[in-house]
Coordinates of C-alpha atoms in Angstrom, one line a residue:
Chain A
M219 CA 0.0 0.0 0.0
T220 CA 1.3 3.4 -1.0
A221 CA -0.3 6.4 0.6
I222 CA -1.1 9.4 -1.6
H223 CA -0.2 12.7 0.0
I224 CA -2.8 15.5 -0.3
D225 CA -1.6 19.1 -0.1
D226 CA -4.6 20.9 -1.5
P227 CA -7.7 20.8 0.5
C228 CA -9.7 21.3 -2.7
D229 CA -8.2 18.3 -4.4
A230 CA -11.0 16.5 -6.3
R231 CA -9.9 13.1 -5.0
I232 CA -10.9 13.9 -1.4
L233 CA -14.1 15.8 -2.2
A234 CA -16.2 13.3 -0.3
Y235 CA -14.4 14.4 2.9
T236 CA -15.0 18.1 2.6
N237 CA -17.2 20.0 5.0
I238 CA -18.1 16.9 7.0
R239 CA -20.7 18.5 9.3
E240 CA -22.6 20.2 6.4
R241 CA -22.7 16.8 4.6
D242 CA -24.0 15.1 7.7
L243 CA -27.1 17.3 7.3
V244 CA -27.7 16.9 3.5
G245 CA -26.7 13.3 3.2
R246 CA -23.9 11.6 1.3
Q247 CA -25.7 10.0 -1.7
G248 CA -25.2 6.4 -1.0
R249 CA -22.0 6.8 1.0
F250 CA -21.2 7.0 4.7
I251 CA -18.2 8.3 6.6
A252 CA -16.4 6.2 9.2
E253 CA -14.2 7.8 11.8
G254 CA -11.5 6.6 14.2
K255 CA -9.2 3.6 14.5
V256 CA -11.7 1.2 16.1
V257 CA -14.4 1.9 13.5
L258 CA -11.9 1.6 10.6
D259 CA -10.8 -1.7 12.1
V260 CA -14.5 -3.0 12.1
L261 CA -15.1 -1.6 8.6
T262 CA -12.1 -3.4 7.1
A263 CA -12.5 -6.6 9.1
T264 CA -16.2 -7.3 8.3
G265 CA -15.9 -6.7 4.6
R266 CA -19.7 -5.9 4.7
F267 CA -19.4 -2.5 3.0
E268 CA -17.4 -1.5 0.0
I269 CA -14.7 1.0 0.9
E270 CA -14.1 3.9 -1.5
S271 CA -11.1 5.5 0.1
V272 CA -9.3 6.3 3.4
L273 CA -7.9 9.6 4.6
V274 CA -5.7 9.8 7.6
L275 CA -3.4 12.3 9.3
E276 CA 0.2 11.6 8.1
N277 CA 1.4 10.9 11.6
R278 CA -1.3 8.3 12.2
L279 CA -0.4 6.2 9.1
A280 CA 2.3 4.0 10.7
G281 CA -0.1 2.9 13.6
L282 CA -2.7 1.7 11.1
H283 CA -0.5 -0.6 9.1
S284 CA -2.2 -3.9 10.0
I285 CA -5.7 -2.5 9.5
L286 CA -4.8 -0.9 6.1
A287 CA -3.2 -4.1 5.0
R288 CA -6.7 -5.6 4.7
L289 CA -7.7 -3.2 2.0
P290 CA -7.8 -4.3 -1.6
P291 CA -4.8 -2.7 -3.4
E292 CA -6.9 -0.5 -5.6
I293 CA -8.4 1.4 -2.7
P294 CA -6.6 4.7 -2.3
V295 CA -5.2 5.7 1.1
Y296 CA -4.7 9.5 1.3
T297 CA -2.7 11.3 3.9
A298 CA -2.6 15.0 4.9
S299 CA -1.0 17.2 7.4
S300 CA -3.2 18.3 10.4
A301 CA -3.6 21.8 8.9
V302 CA -4.8 20.5 5.5
L303 CA -7.0 17.8 7.1
D304 CA -8.8 20.4 9.3
Q305 CA -9.4 22.6 6.2
I306 CA -10.8 19.6 4.3
A307 CA -13.1 18.5 7.2
G308 CA -14.1 22.1 8.1
F309 CA -13.3 21.7 11.8
H310 CA -10.4 20.4 13.9
M311 CA -10.1 16.6 13.5
H312 CA -8.1 15.5 16.5
R313 CA -8.4 11.8 15.7
G314 CA -7.5 12.2 12.0
I315 CA -8.7 8.8 10.7
L316 CA -11.5 8.8 8.1
A317 CA -12.9 6.5 5.5
I318 CA -15.7 6.7 3.0
G319 CA -17.9 3.6 2.5
H320 CA -20.7 2.7 0.2
R321 CA -24.0 1.9 1.7
G322 CA -24.8 -0.5 -1.1
Q323 CA -28.1 -2.3 -1.2
I324 CA -29.5 -2.4 2.4
A325 CA -31.7 -5.4 2.8
D326 CA -35.4 -4.9 3.2
A327 CA -37.0 -6.2 6.4
P328 CA -38.5 -9.4 4.9
S329 CA -35.3 -10.5 3.3
L330 CA -33.3 -9.8 6.5
L331 CA -35.8 -11.8 8.5
D332 CA -35.5 -14.7 6.0
S333 CA -31.8 -14.8 6.6
L334 CA -31.9 -15.2 10.4
P335 CA -31.0 -18.3 12.3
D336 CA -33.7 -20.3 14.2
K337 CA -32.9 -18.9 17.6
A338 CA -32.6 -15.3 16.5
L339 CA -32.6 -12.3 18.9
I340 CA -33.6 -9.1 17.2
A341 CA -34.3 -5.5 18.3
V342 CA -37.1 -3.4 16.8
L343 CA -36.6 0.4 17.1
V344 CA -39.6 2.7 16.9
G345 CA -39.0 6.4 16.9
I346 CA -35.5 6.3 18.2
S347 CA -34.4 9.5 16.4
N348 CA -31.4 10.4 18.6
H349 CA -28.0 9.4 17.1
D350 CA -26.4 8.7 20.4
N351 CA -29.2 6.3 21.4
V352 CA -29.2 4.5 18.1
G353 CA -25.4 4.2 18.2
S354 CA -25.4 2.9 21.8
I355 CA -28.2 0.4 21.1
F356 CA -26.1 -1.0 18.2
R357 CA -23.1 -1.3 20.5
N358 CA -25.1 -3.1 23.1
A359 CA -26.7 -5.3 20.4
A360 CA -23.2 -6.3 19.1
A361 CA -22.1 -7.1 22.7
F362 CA -25.0 -9.5 23.2
G363 CA -24.9 -11.2 19.8
V364 CA -28.1 -9.6 18.4
D365 CA -28.8 -11.0 15.0
A366 CA -30.5 -8.0 13.4
I367 CA -32.0 -4.6 14.2
L368 CA -35.1 -3.3 12.4
L369 CA -35.8 0.4 12.5
D370 CA -38.9 2.3 11.6
Q371 CA -38.7 5.2 9.3
T372 CA -38.7 7.8 12.2
S373 CA -35.6 6.2 13.7
C374 CA -32.2 7.6 13.0
D375 CA -30.0 6.2 10.2
P376 CA -27.4 3.8 11.8
L377 CA -24.9 4.9 9.1
Y378 CA -25.1 8.5 10.2
R379 CA -21.6 9.6 11.2
K380 CA -22.2 10.1 14.9
A381 CA -24.3 6.9 15.2
I382 CA -21.4 4.9 13.7
R383 CA -18.9 6.6 16.0
V384 CA -21.0 6.0 19.2
S385 CA -21.6 2.4 18.2
V386 CA -17.8 1.9 18.0
G387 CA -18.4 0.3 14.7
A388 CA -21.3 -2.0 15.6
A389 CA -23.5 -0.1 13.1
L390 CA -21.2 -1.6 10.5
K391 CA -21.4 -5.0 11.9
V392 CA -25.0 -5.8 13.1
P393 CA -27.3 -6.3 10.1
F394 CA -30.2 -3.9 9.9
A395 CA -33.1 -3.0 7.8
S396 CA -35.9 -0.4 7.9
F397 CA -39.6 -1.0 7.8
S398 CA -42.6 1.3 7.2
D399 CA -45.5 -0.3 9.1
T400 CA -45.0 -1.6 12.6
R401 CA -48.2 -3.7 12.5
V402 CA -47.2 -5.4 9.2
L403 CA -43.8 -6.2 10.8
A404 CA -45.5 -7.6 13.9
D405 CA -47.6 -9.9 11.6
Q406 CA -44.4 -11.0 9.8
L407 CA -42.7 -11.8 13.0
D408 CA -45.7 -13.7 14.3
A409 CA -45.8 -15.7 11.1
K410 CA -42.1 -16.6 11.7
G411 CA -42.8 -17.8 15.3
F412 CA -41.1 -14.9 17.1
S413 CA -42.0 -14.1 20.7
Q414 CA -42.5 -10.3 20.6
F415 CA -42.0 -8.1 23.6
A416 CA -42.5 -4.4 23.9
L417 CA -40.3 -2.8 26.6
S418 CA -42.2 -0.3 28.6
P419 CA -42.1 1.2 32.2
R420 CA -45.8 0.0 32.3
G421 CA -44.9 -3.4 30.9
K422 CA -46.9 -6.4 32.3
R423 CA -44.0 -8.9 33.0
D424 CA -40.8 -8.2 34.8
I425 CA -38.0 -9.2 32.5
R426 CA -36.2 -11.0 35.3
N427 CA -39.0 -13.5 35.5
M428 CA -39.1 -14.3 31.8
N429 CA -37.5 -17.3 30.3
C430 CA -38.0 -17.3 26.5
K431 CA -36.9 -19.9 24.0
G432 CA -36.9 -19.6 20.3
P433 CA -36.7 -16.5 18.3
L434 CA -37.4 -13.2 20.1
A435 CA -38.0 -9.6 19.1
L436 CA -37.6 -6.8 21.6
Y437 CA -39.3 -3.5 20.7
L438 CA -37.8 -0.3 22.0
G439 CA -39.4 3.1 21.9
T440 CA -38.5 6.7 22.8
E441 CA -37.9 7.8 26.4
G442 CA -40.6 10.4 26.5
Q443 CA -43.5 9.0 24.6
G444 CA -42.6 5.4 24.7
L445 CA -43.9 2.9 22.2
P446 CA -47.2 3.6 20.3
E447 CA -50.3 2.4 22.1
A448 CA -51.2 0.2 19.1
I449 CA -48.0 -1.8 19.6
L450 CA -48.4 -2.1 23.4
A451 CA -51.9 -3.5 22.8
R452 CA -50.8 -5.8 19.9
I453 CA -47.9 -7.7 21.6
Q454 CA -46.8 -8.7 25.1
T455 CA -45.2 -6.0 27.3
A456 CA -42.2 -6.3 29.6
R457 CA -40.7 -3.9 32.1
I458 CA -37.5 -3.4 34.0
A459 CA -38.1 -3.1 37.7
M460 CA -37.0 0.2 39.1
A461 CA -36.8 2.1 42.3
P462 CA -40.0 4.0 43.1
G463 CA -40.1 7.7 41.9
F464 CA -37.5 7.5 39.2
D465 CA -38.8 5.4 36.3
S466 CA -36.5 7.1 33.8
L467 CA -33.9 4.8 32.4
N468 CA -32.3 6.0 29.1
V469 CA -33.5 3.8 26.2
A470 CA -29.9 2.6 25.5
A471 CA -29.4 1.6 29.1
A472 CA -32.8 -0.2 29.0
S473 CA -31.7 -2.0 25.8
A474 CA -28.5 -3.2 27.5
I475 CA -30.4 -4.7 30.5
A476 CA -33.1 -6.3 28.3
L477 CA -30.7 -7.7 25.6
H478 CA -28.4 -9.1 28.3
Q479 CA -31.4 -10.9 29.8
F480 CA -32.8 -12.2 26.6
A481 CA -29.5 -13.2 25.1
S482 CA -29.0 -15.3 28.3
N483 CA -32.4 -17.0 27.7
I484 CA -32.0 -17.7 24.0
K485 CA -28.3 -18.1 23.1
Chain B
M19 CA -43.2 34.5 43.8
T20 CA -42.5 37.6 41.8
A21 CA -40.0 37.2 38.9
I22 CA -37.3 39.9 38.4
H23 CA -36.8 40.9 34.8
I24 CA -33.2 41.3 33.6
D25 CA -32.6 43.6 30.7
D26 CA -28.8 44.0 31.0
P27 CA -26.7 40.9 30.4
C28 CA -24.0 42.5 32.7
D29 CA -26.4 43.0 35.6
A30 CA -24.5 42.0 38.8
R31 CA -27.4 39.9 40.1
I32 CA -27.0 37.3 37.3
L33 CA -23.2 37.3 37.3
A34 CA -23.1 33.6 38.3
Y35 CA -24.8 32.7 35.0
T36 CA -22.4 34.5 32.7
N37 CA -20.1 32.7 30.2
I38 CA -21.3 29.3 31.2
R39 CA -18.9 27.3 29.2
E40 CA -15.8 29.2 30.4
R41 CA -17.0 28.8 34.0
D42 CA -17.4 25.1 33.4
L43 CA -13.7 24.9 32.9
V44 CA -12.5 27.1 35.8
G45 CA -15.1 26.0 38.3
R46 CA -17.7 27.8 40.2
Q47 CA -16.3 28.3 43.7
G48 CA -18.7 26.2 45.7
R49 CA -21.6 26.5 43.3
F50 CA -23.0 24.4 40.5
I51 CA -25.4 25.2 37.6
A52 CA -28.5 23.1 37.0
E53 CA -30.2 23.2 33.6
G54 CA -33.6 22.2 32.3
K55 CA -37.0 21.6 33.7
V56 CA -36.5 18.0 34.9
V57 CA -33.3 18.9 36.7
L58 CA -34.9 22.0 38.3
D59 CA -37.7 19.7 39.4
V60 CA -35.3 17.3 41.2
L61 CA -33.3 20.2 42.7
T62 CA -36.3 21.9 44.2
A63 CA -38.0 18.6 45.2
T64 CA -35.1 17.0 47.1
G65 CA -34.1 20.1 49.1
R66 CA -30.6 18.6 49.4
F67 CA -28.8 21.6 48.0
E68 CA -29.3 25.3 48.9
I69 CA -30.5 27.2 45.8
E70 CA -29.1 30.7 45.2
S71 CA -31.3 31.8 42.3
V72 CA -33.1 30.8 39.2
L73 CA -32.9 32.3 35.7
V74 CA -35.4 31.4 33.1
L75 CA -36.6 32.5 29.7
E76 CA -39.5 34.8 30.1
N77 CA -41.8 32.6 28.0
R78 CA -40.9 29.5 30.1
L79 CA -42.0 31.0 33.4
A80 CA -45.7 30.0 33.3
G81 CA -44.8 26.4 32.7
L82 CA -42.6 26.3 35.8
H83 CA -45.2 27.5 38.3
S84 CA -45.6 24.3 40.4
I85 CA -41.8 23.8 40.5
L86 CA -41.0 27.4 41.5
A87 CA -43.7 27.4 44.1
R88 CA -41.4 25.1 46.2
L89 CA -38.7 27.7 46.5
P90 CA -38.4 29.7 49.7
P91 CA -39.8 33.2 49.1
E92 CA -36.4 34.8 49.5
I93 CA -34.8 33.0 46.5
P94 CA -34.8 35.3 43.5
V95 CA -36.3 34.1 40.2
Y96 CA -34.9 36.1 37.3
T97 CA -36.3 36.2 33.8
A98 CA -34.8 37.4 30.5
S99 CA -35.6 37.5 26.8
S100 CA -34.0 34.9 24.6
A101 CA -31.6 37.5 23.2
V102 CA -30.5 38.7 26.7
L103 CA -30.2 35.1 28.0
D104 CA -28.0 34.1 25.1
Q105 CA -25.7 37.1 25.8
I106 CA -25.5 36.1 29.5
A107 CA -24.8 32.4 28.8
G108 CA -22.4 33.1 25.9
F109 CA -24.2 30.7 23.6
H110 CA -27.8 29.9 22.4
M111 CA -29.7 28.5 25.3
H112 CA -32.7 26.8 23.7
R113 CA -34.0 25.3 26.9
G114 CA -33.7 28.5 28.9
I115 CA -34.1 27.1 32.4
L116 CA -31.1 27.6 34.8
A117 CA -30.5 27.6 38.5
I118 CA -27.4 28.2 40.7
G119 CA -27.0 25.8 43.7
H120 CA -24.5 25.7 46.5
R121 CA -22.5 22.5 46.8
G122 CA -22.4 22.9 50.6
Q123 CA -20.4 20.5 52.6
I124 CA -20.1 17.2 50.6
A125 CA -19.8 14.3 53.0
D126 CA -16.6 12.4 53.2
A127 CA -16.6 8.7 52.4
P128 CA -16.5 7.4 56.0
S129 CA -19.4 9.6 57.1
L130 CA -21.4 8.7 54.1
L131 CA -20.8 5.0 54.7
D132 CA -21.9 5.4 58.3
S133 CA -25.2 6.8 57.2
L134 CA -26.2 3.9 54.9
P135 CA -28.9 1.4 55.6
D136 CA -28.1 -2.3 56.4
K137 CA -28.8 -3.6 52.9
A138 CA -27.0 -0.8 51.1
L139 CA -26.1 -1.1 47.4
I140 CA -23.3 1.3 46.5
A141 CA -21.2 2.0 43.4
V142 CA -17.5 2.8 43.5
L143 CA -16.2 4.7 40.5
V144 CA -12.5 4.6 39.7
G145 CA -11.1 6.8 36.9
I146 CA -14.4 7.6 35.3
S147 CA -13.4 10.9 33.9
N148 CA -16.0 11.3 31.2
H149 CA -19.0 13.5 32.2
D150 CA -21.5 11.6 30.1
N151 CA -20.5 8.3 31.7
V152 CA -20.6 9.8 35.3
G153 CA -24.0 11.4 34.5
S154 CA -25.4 8.1 33.0
I155 CA -24.1 6.0 35.9
F156 CA -25.9 8.4 38.4
R157 CA -29.1 8.1 36.3
N158 CA -28.9 4.3 36.4
A159 CA -28.0 4.4 40.1
A160 CA -31.2 6.4 40.8
A161 CA -33.3 4.0 38.7
F162 CA -32.1 1.1 40.8
G163 CA -32.2 2.7 44.2
V164 CA -28.5 2.8 44.7
D165 CA -27.8 4.3 48.2
A166 CA -24.5 6.1 47.5
I167 CA -21.8 6.5 44.9
L168 CA -18.1 6.9 45.9
L169 CA -15.8 8.4 43.4
D170 CA -12.0 8.4 43.3
Q171 CA -10.3 11.7 42.7
T172 CA -9.6 11.0 39.0
S173 CA -13.4 10.6 38.3
C174 CA -15.4 13.5 37.1
D175 CA -17.2 15.8 39.5
P176 CA -20.9 14.7 39.5
L177 CA -21.9 18.4 39.9
Y178 CA -20.2 19.4 36.7
R179 CA -22.9 21.0 34.5
K180 CA -23.0 18.3 31.8
A181 CA -22.9 15.4 34.3
I182 CA -26.0 16.8 36.1
R183 CA -27.8 17.3 32.8
V184 CA -27.0 13.7 31.5
S185 CA -28.0 12.3 34.9
V186 CA -31.5 14.1 34.5
G187 CA -31.0 15.3 38.0
A188 CA -29.9 12.1 39.6
A189 CA -26.5 13.7 40.5
L190 CA -28.6 16.0 42.8
K191 CA -30.4 13.0 44.3
V192 CA -28.0 10.1 44.9
P193 CA -25.7 10.8 47.8
F194 CA -22.0 10.8 46.8
A195 CA -18.6 11.3 48.3
S196 CA -15.0 11.2 47.0
F197 CA -12.2 9.1 48.4
S198 CA -8.4 9.2 47.8
D199 CA -7.1 5.7 48.3
T200 CA -9.0 2.8 46.8
R201 CA -7.3 0.3 49.1
V202 CA -8.3 2.2 52.2
L203 CA -11.9 2.3 51.0
A204 CA -11.9 -1.4 50.3
D205 CA -10.7 -2.0 53.9
Q206 CA -13.4 0.3 55.3
L207 CA -16.1 -1.6 53.2
D208 CA -14.7 -4.9 54.4
A209 CA -14.9 -3.7 58.0
K210 CA -18.6 -2.8 57.4
G211 CA -19.4 -6.2 56.0
F212 CA -19.8 -5.3 52.4
S213 CA -19.5 -7.8 49.6
Q214 CA -17.2 -6.1 47.1
F215 CA -17.2 -6.9 43.4
A216 CA -15.0 -5.4 40.6
L217 CA -16.8 -5.4 37.3
S218 CA -14.4 -6.5 34.5
P219 CA -14.6 -8.2 31.2
R220 CA -12.1 -10.7 32.7
G221 CA -14.2 -11.1 35.9
K222 CA -14.3 -14.5 37.5
R223 CA -18.1 -14.9 38.1
D224 CA -20.9 -14.2 35.7
I225 CA -23.2 -11.7 37.4
R226 CA -26.2 -13.8 36.3
N227 CA -25.1 -16.6 38.6
M228 CA -24.6 -14.4 41.7
N229 CA -27.1 -14.1 44.5
C230 CA -25.8 -11.7 47.1
K231 CA -27.4 -10.6 50.3
G232 CA -26.4 -7.8 52.6
P233 CA -24.6 -4.7 51.7
L234 CA -22.8 -4.7 48.3
A235 CA -20.3 -2.4 46.6
L236 CA -19.9 -2.6 42.8
Y237 CA -16.6 -1.1 41.5
L238 CA -16.6 0.3 37.9
G239 CA -13.5 1.4 36.0
T240 CA -12.8 3.0 32.6
E241 CA -13.6 1.3 29.4
G242 CA -10.1 1.2 28.0
Q243 CA -7.8 0.5 30.9
G244 CA -10.4 -1.0 33.3
L245 CA -10.0 -1.2 37.0
P246 CA -6.4 -1.1 38.5
E247 CA -4.8 -4.5 38.9
A248 CA -4.4 -3.9 42.6
I249 CA -8.2 -3.7 43.0
L250 CA -8.9 -6.7 40.7
A251 CA -6.5 -8.7 42.9
R252 CA -7.9 -7.3 46.2
I253 CA -11.6 -8.1 45.8
Q254 CA -13.9 -10.5 43.9
T255 CA -14.4 -9.9 40.2
A256 CA -17.6 -10.3 38.2
R257 CA -18.2 -10.1 34.5
I258 CA -21.1 -9.5 32.1
A259 CA -21.3 -12.4 29.6
M260 CA -20.9 -11.1 26.0
A261 CA -20.9 -12.4 22.5
P262 CA -17.4 -13.5 21.3
G263 CA -15.4 -10.9 19.5
F264 CA -17.0 -7.7 20.9
D265 CA -16.3 -7.4 24.6
S266 CA -16.8 -3.7 24.6
L267 CA -19.7 -2.5 26.6
N268 CA -19.8 1.1 27.5
V269 CA -19.2 1.5 31.3
A270 CA -22.6 3.2 31.8
A271 CA -24.4 0.3 30.0
A272 CA -22.4 -2.1 32.1
S273 CA -23.5 -0.2 35.2
A274 CA -27.1 -0.5 34.2
I275 CA -26.9 -4.3 33.8
A276 CA -25.0 -4.9 37.0
L277 CA -27.0 -2.5 39.2
H278 CA -30.2 -4.0 37.9
Q279 CA -28.9 -7.4 38.8
F280 CA -27.6 -6.5 42.2
A281 CA -30.6 -4.4 43.1
S282 CA -32.8 -7.5 42.4
N283 CA -30.6 -9.5 44.8
I284 CA -30.5 -7.1 47.7
K285 CA -33.5 -4.9 47.7

């Protein structure tokens, strides 16, 4: 691998890296941006997404040798000085490790469900629009071997820059798909024999007392509003027991507790 | 309660609110700043900290009536327009609800331990220097009825602005104290009959298989380095079972899982 040094922040070859924050808002036309050593490690190790190029601070290159050795030889690796990199990105990049990936064809929910193992554990996110929460839920999902995450269309894109970063790369690892109608999804999961549980502070069963076999889907909603009433009425509900007067667990923390519990049951 | 309207961002009465971010860095000389409706609710409800004053956006005042009614009549409530509030704070305050509290005399670790109930559950934080993590751990601790949190001197101040905000007020609710020597603390906890567990990916016992009675202390360390070897050798170790190849749970998520488990055992 030979790195290509970039001196001009307007160089056409690194256009995809310019004005990172503005591009976060307008989208990247089929691409995503991955930041940091751990994320680049996951991106290159899984081979799930096609990598377009890598751009790193010149003084970080040596430390990335074993990660970059995984790249096909035709993938360009660009380097730049700190000053040039900051001009490209539009803000100070203290980490200085970036890569552009292609989203490719993201599976639709039915095909993803068809590909799952018999004892699958999946998470269904409804209205989780906060990037930190989506990233953290992916990280927890990877920690507990979740087989897939399904997101409704009001949830945040897992390949949004900040979500990938917070997930420490799990958003590039755990398979996901989006769906448009929660009731249709619940019917599909029923048809596939999934036990379905909606996590809610008002849930009927304490997750500590549940012992589920077979495939299981855990639904997670927003902290304020929670899951829609239609879902709470449609499937079984489960709760995490809390101290009186403070029933306010962050949804990512709740996902950690529930996925740990259900992974123990199933896996 | 009569609100006092502030027109001049340099008004001496609201000096404690000026340049919030700069003051975050240099400290507030025995004070802390609380932001947002939920945090103000906890601050006024617990009565644990003396409140110096409140400053809110003029159009938020009506919605805070029941919270502000708890304040002693001598505590001033200031209001300002959005433009003036932004000039005071030094950045755009979209929430527009602030209060200054007095830290008062924070208990030392031995006195806090003396005040605990027989079946206490406590968390011991070692090197948790990230404000988000400390705030999230306090939030989880409140959710599971943790009786106290002890922090070493390299951990972040729970009354730092961002830690209070992330804790959604739990940093103003869960009693805490700092300690300087982890070995001395471990001896004190031994003497008081605490079971002590260090949470570590390499921990000996799976927390799912533990059934502890009596008072319990859970030690949490940083994500990268983990707890110091001296502590791992000194007390029992416990782990959260994870999927192979991704043993990287965020420390706040790990605290949620472990505190949920141990609260079930003890409470």
